Coordinates of C-alpha atoms in Angstrom, one line a residue:
Chain B
D1 CA -155.1 95.5 117.2
T2 CA -155.6 92.0 115.9
G3 CA -154.9 92.7 112.3
V4 CA -157.4 92.5 109.4
S5 CA -160.4 90.4 110.3
Q6 CA -162.7 88.7 107.8
N7 CA -166.1 87.0 108.4
P8 CA -167.2 84.4 107.8
R9 CA -164.2 82.2 107.2
H10 CA -166.2 79.8 105.1
K11 CA -169.5 80.2 103.2
I12 CA -171.4 77.5 101.3
T13 CA -174.4 78.7 99.3
K14 CA -176.7 77.5 96.6
R15 CA -176.4 79.0 93.1
G16 CA -178.6 82.0 92.8
Q17 CA -178.5 83.1 96.4
N18 CA -177.0 86.3 97.6
V19 CA -174.0 86.4 100.0
T20 CA -172.3 89.2 101.9
F21 CA -168.8 89.2 103.4
R22 CA -167.4 91.6 106.0
C23 CA -163.9 92.9 106.4
D24 CA -162.6 94.9 109.4
P25 CA -159.3 96.5 108.6
I26 CA -156.5 97.6 110.9
S27 CA -158.0 100.6 112.6
E28 CA -155.6 103.3 111.5
H29 CA -155.4 102.1 107.9
N30 CA -157.2 104.4 105.4
R31 CA -157.1 102.1 102.4
L32 CA -159.0 98.8 102.1
Y33 CA -158.7 96.4 99.2
W34 CA -160.7 93.4 98.0
Y35 CA -159.2 90.5 96.1
R36 CA -160.4 87.2 94.7
Q37 CA -158.1 84.2 94.6
T38 CA -158.8 80.9 92.9
L39 CA -156.8 77.7 93.4
G40 CA -153.2 77.9 92.2
Q41 CA -153.5 81.6 91.2
G42 CA -152.3 84.8 92.8
P43 CA -154.9 87.2 94.2
E44 CA -156.8 89.3 91.6
F45 CA -157.7 92.8 92.4
L46 CA -161.4 93.6 92.6
T47 CA -161.8 97.0 94.2
Y48 CA -160.4 99.4 96.8
F49 CA -161.4 102.2 99.0
Q50 CA -159.7 105.2 100.5
N51 CA -161.6 106.0 103.6
E52 CA -165.3 105.7 102.4
A53 CA -164.6 106.5 98.8
Q54 CA -164.4 103.6 96.3
L55 CA -161.5 104.7 94.1
E56 CA -161.2 101.9 91.6
K57 CA -163.1 98.8 90.4
S58 CA -161.7 96.0 88.3
R59 CA -163.4 94.7 85.3
L60 CA -163.7 91.5 87.2
L61 CA -166.3 93.2 89.4
S62 CA -169.4 92.5 87.5
D63 CA -172.8 94.1 88.1
R64 CA -173.6 91.3 90.6
F65 CA -170.8 92.4 92.9
S66 CA -171.0 95.5 95.1
A67 CA -168.7 96.7 97.8
E68 CA -169.3 99.4 100.4
R69 CA -167.3 101.1 103.1
P70 CA -169.9 103.4 104.5
K71 CA -168.1 105.0 107.4
G72 CA -164.5 104.5 106.2
S73 CA -164.0 101.6 108.7
F74 CA -165.3 98.1 107.9
S75 CA -166.3 97.1 104.4
T76 CA -168.8 94.6 103.0
L77 CA -168.7 92.7 99.7
E78 CA -172.0 91.4 98.4
I79 CA -172.4 89.0 95.5
Q80 CA -175.9 88.7 94.1
R81 CA -177.3 85.7 92.3
T82 CA -174.2 83.7 92.9
E83 CA -172.8 81.4 90.2
Q84 CA -170.5 78.4 90.5
G85 CA -167.7 80.5 88.9
D86 CA -167.9 82.8 92.0
S87 CA -166.4 80.0 94.1
A88 CA -163.1 81.4 95.3
M89 CA -161.2 82.8 98.3
Y90 CA -162.1 86.5 98.8
L91 CA -159.3 88.3 100.5
C92 CA -159.4 91.7 102.1
A93 CA -156.3 93.8 102.8
S94 CA -155.7 97.2 104.3
S95 CA -152.9 99.8 104.3
L96 CA -151.9 103.3 105.3
W97 CA -151.5 105.7 102.4
G98 CA -150.5 109.3 102.5
G99 CA -147.5 111.6 102.2
T100 CA -144.5 109.4 101.8
L101 CA -146.3 106.3 102.8
A102 CA -147.1 104.1 99.8
N103 CA -149.1 101.1 101.0
Y104 CA -147.3 101.1 104.3
G105 CA -148.1 98.2 106.5
Y106 CA -150.1 96.4 103.8
T107 CA -151.8 93.5 105.6
F108 CA -154.1 90.7 104.4
G109 CA -156.9 89.1 106.3
S110 CA -157.3 85.3 106.4
G111 CA -160.0 85.4 103.7
T112 CA -163.5 84.1 103.2
R113 CA -163.7 80.8 101.3
L114 CA -166.9 80.8 99.2
T115 CA -168.3 77.6 97.7
V116 CA -171.3 77.9 95.4
V117 CA -173.1 74.6 94.8
Chain W
K1 CA -148.7 96.4 80.9
N2 CA -147.7 96.0 84.6
Q3 CA -146.9 92.3 85.1
V4 CA -145.1 90.1 87.6
E5 CA -143.8 86.7 86.5
Q6 CA -142.5 84.1 89.0
S7 CA -140.5 80.9 88.5
P8 CA -140.6 78.1 89.0
Q9 CA -144.3 77.4 89.3
S10 CA -143.7 74.7 91.8
L11 CA -140.7 73.2 93.6
I12 CA -140.1 70.2 95.7
I13 CA -137.0 70.1 98.0
L14 CA -135.7 68.0 100.8
E15 CA -135.9 69.3 104.4
G16 CA -132.7 71.1 105.3
K17 CA -131.8 72.1 101.7
N18 CA -131.7 75.7 100.4
C19 CA -133.7 77.0 97.5
T20 CA -134.2 80.2 95.5
L21 CA -137.4 81.6 94.0
Q22 CA -137.4 84.1 91.1
C23 CA -139.5 87.1 90.3
N24 CA -139.3 89.4 87.2
Y25 CA -141.5 92.4 86.9
T26 CA -142.4 95.1 84.4
V27 CA -144.3 97.4 86.9
S28 CA -143.5 101.1 86.4
P29 CA -142.9 103.5 88.0
F30 CA -141.6 101.2 90.7
S31 CA -142.3 101.8 94.4
N32 CA -141.6 98.7 96.3
L33 CA -141.5 94.9 96.1
R34 CA -142.8 92.4 98.6
W35 CA -142.6 88.7 99.2
Y36 CA -145.5 87.0 100.9
K37 CA -145.9 83.5 102.2
Q38 CA -149.4 82.0 101.8
D39 CA -150.3 78.8 103.6
T40 CA -153.1 76.8 102.0
G41 CA -156.5 78.3 102.9
R42 CA -155.0 81.3 104.6
G43 CA -154.3 84.9 103.7
P44 CA -150.8 86.0 102.5
V45 CA -148.3 87.0 105.3
S46 CA -145.6 89.5 104.5
L47 CA -142.0 88.3 104.6
T48 CA -140.0 91.2 103.2
I49 CA -140.5 94.6 101.6
M50 CA -137.8 96.4 99.6
T51 CA -137.8 99.8 98.1
F52 CA -135.8 101.0 95.0
S53 CA -132.7 101.7 97.0
E54 CA -132.5 98.4 98.8
N55 CA -130.6 95.4 97.4
T56 CA -131.2 92.8 100.1
K57 CA -133.5 92.2 103.0
S58 CA -133.5 89.3 105.4
N59 CA -136.1 87.9 107.7
G60 CA -134.8 84.9 109.6
R61 CA -134.0 82.1 107.1
Y62 CA -135.6 84.2 104.3
T63 CA -133.4 86.6 102.3
A64 CA -134.8 88.6 99.4
T65 CA -132.7 90.4 96.8
L66 CA -133.7 93.2 94.4
D67 CA -132.0 94.4 91.2
A68 CA -134.0 97.4 90.1
D69 CA -132.0 97.8 86.9
T70 CA -132.9 94.4 85.6
K71 CA -136.2 94.4 87.4
Q72 CA -135.6 91.1 89.1
S73 CA -135.9 89.8 92.6
S74 CA -135.2 86.5 94.3
L75 CA -136.2 84.9 97.6
H76 CA -133.6 82.6 99.1
I77 CA -134.7 80.1 101.8
T78 CA -132.0 78.6 103.9
A79 CA -132.1 75.3 105.7
S80 CA -135.7 74.6 104.7
Q81 CA -138.2 73.2 107.2
L82 CA -141.4 71.3 106.6
S83 CA -143.3 74.4 107.7
D84 CA -141.9 76.3 104.8
S85 CA -144.3 74.4 102.5
A86 CA -146.5 77.1 101.1
S87 CA -147.0 79.4 98.1
Y88 CA -144.6 82.3 97.9
I89 CA -146.0 85.3 96.1
C90 CA -144.0 88.3 94.7
V91 CA -146.0 91.5 94.8
V92 CA -144.9 94.8 93.2
S93 CA -146.3 98.3 94.0
A94 CA -146.3 101.1 91.5
N95 CA -145.4 104.5 92.6
S96 CA -148.8 105.8 91.8
G97 CA -151.6 106.7 94.1
N98 CA -154.3 104.9 92.2
T99 CA -152.6 101.7 91.2
P100 CA -153.1 98.6 93.4
L101 CA -150.4 96.1 93.9
V102 CA -149.5 93.7 91.1
F103 CA -149.3 90.1 92.1
G104 CA -147.4 87.2 90.7
K105 CA -149.1 83.8 90.5
G106 CA -146.7 82.4 93.2
T107 CA -144.3 79.5 93.5
R108 CA -145.7 76.5 95.2
L109 CA -142.9 75.1 97.5
S110 CA -143.2 71.6 99.0
V111 CA -140.6 70.6 101.6
I112 CA -140.4 66.9 102.2
A113 CA -138.7 64.8 104.9

């Protein structure tokens, strides 16, 4: 297992375009999280899944943002009609949750750096 | 409100020196506390994780302490190296199935020759 994989690593897009990012978690992990991080700040929670169910969404996740995890494995995060304020690093993380395991093995991917011009 | 506060915001030290980073939290009910190292442009990498009953945890030159009574943690870096230059983020997990981790804003450490 190579850990949490995110693609692409970098994305430059024009304002108003749609973009989609992909995250492949560690295979045995049942939880998958998305975060956004701007320069000099810690990661901000966006949403998370347990298997294929989206259990929580932050108020930061506007209507232009949508995330899916259709088969409980990889996840996609789509941003529609991108704005310059969407420029950030988008981080994915996964963990194993269940029984006595609270966020066991919580691991981050390397992130996707989005620049909206 | 669940919060994690870190200090200092930034720190510059000479190579070979030691340093200590601080983390105060108000997350409740507490499950565990983690320290991550994040290089510029990369995802965070876990250094240590401590549960309620653990007071200290080491990982090489990194030693984390936890005082669950005062809700404080520290990360001590010994004999710093240039490669230690990074952001160090304190993250606290609540003992609740539907609460994600709560992140501090990090301490930016610069180690100079």
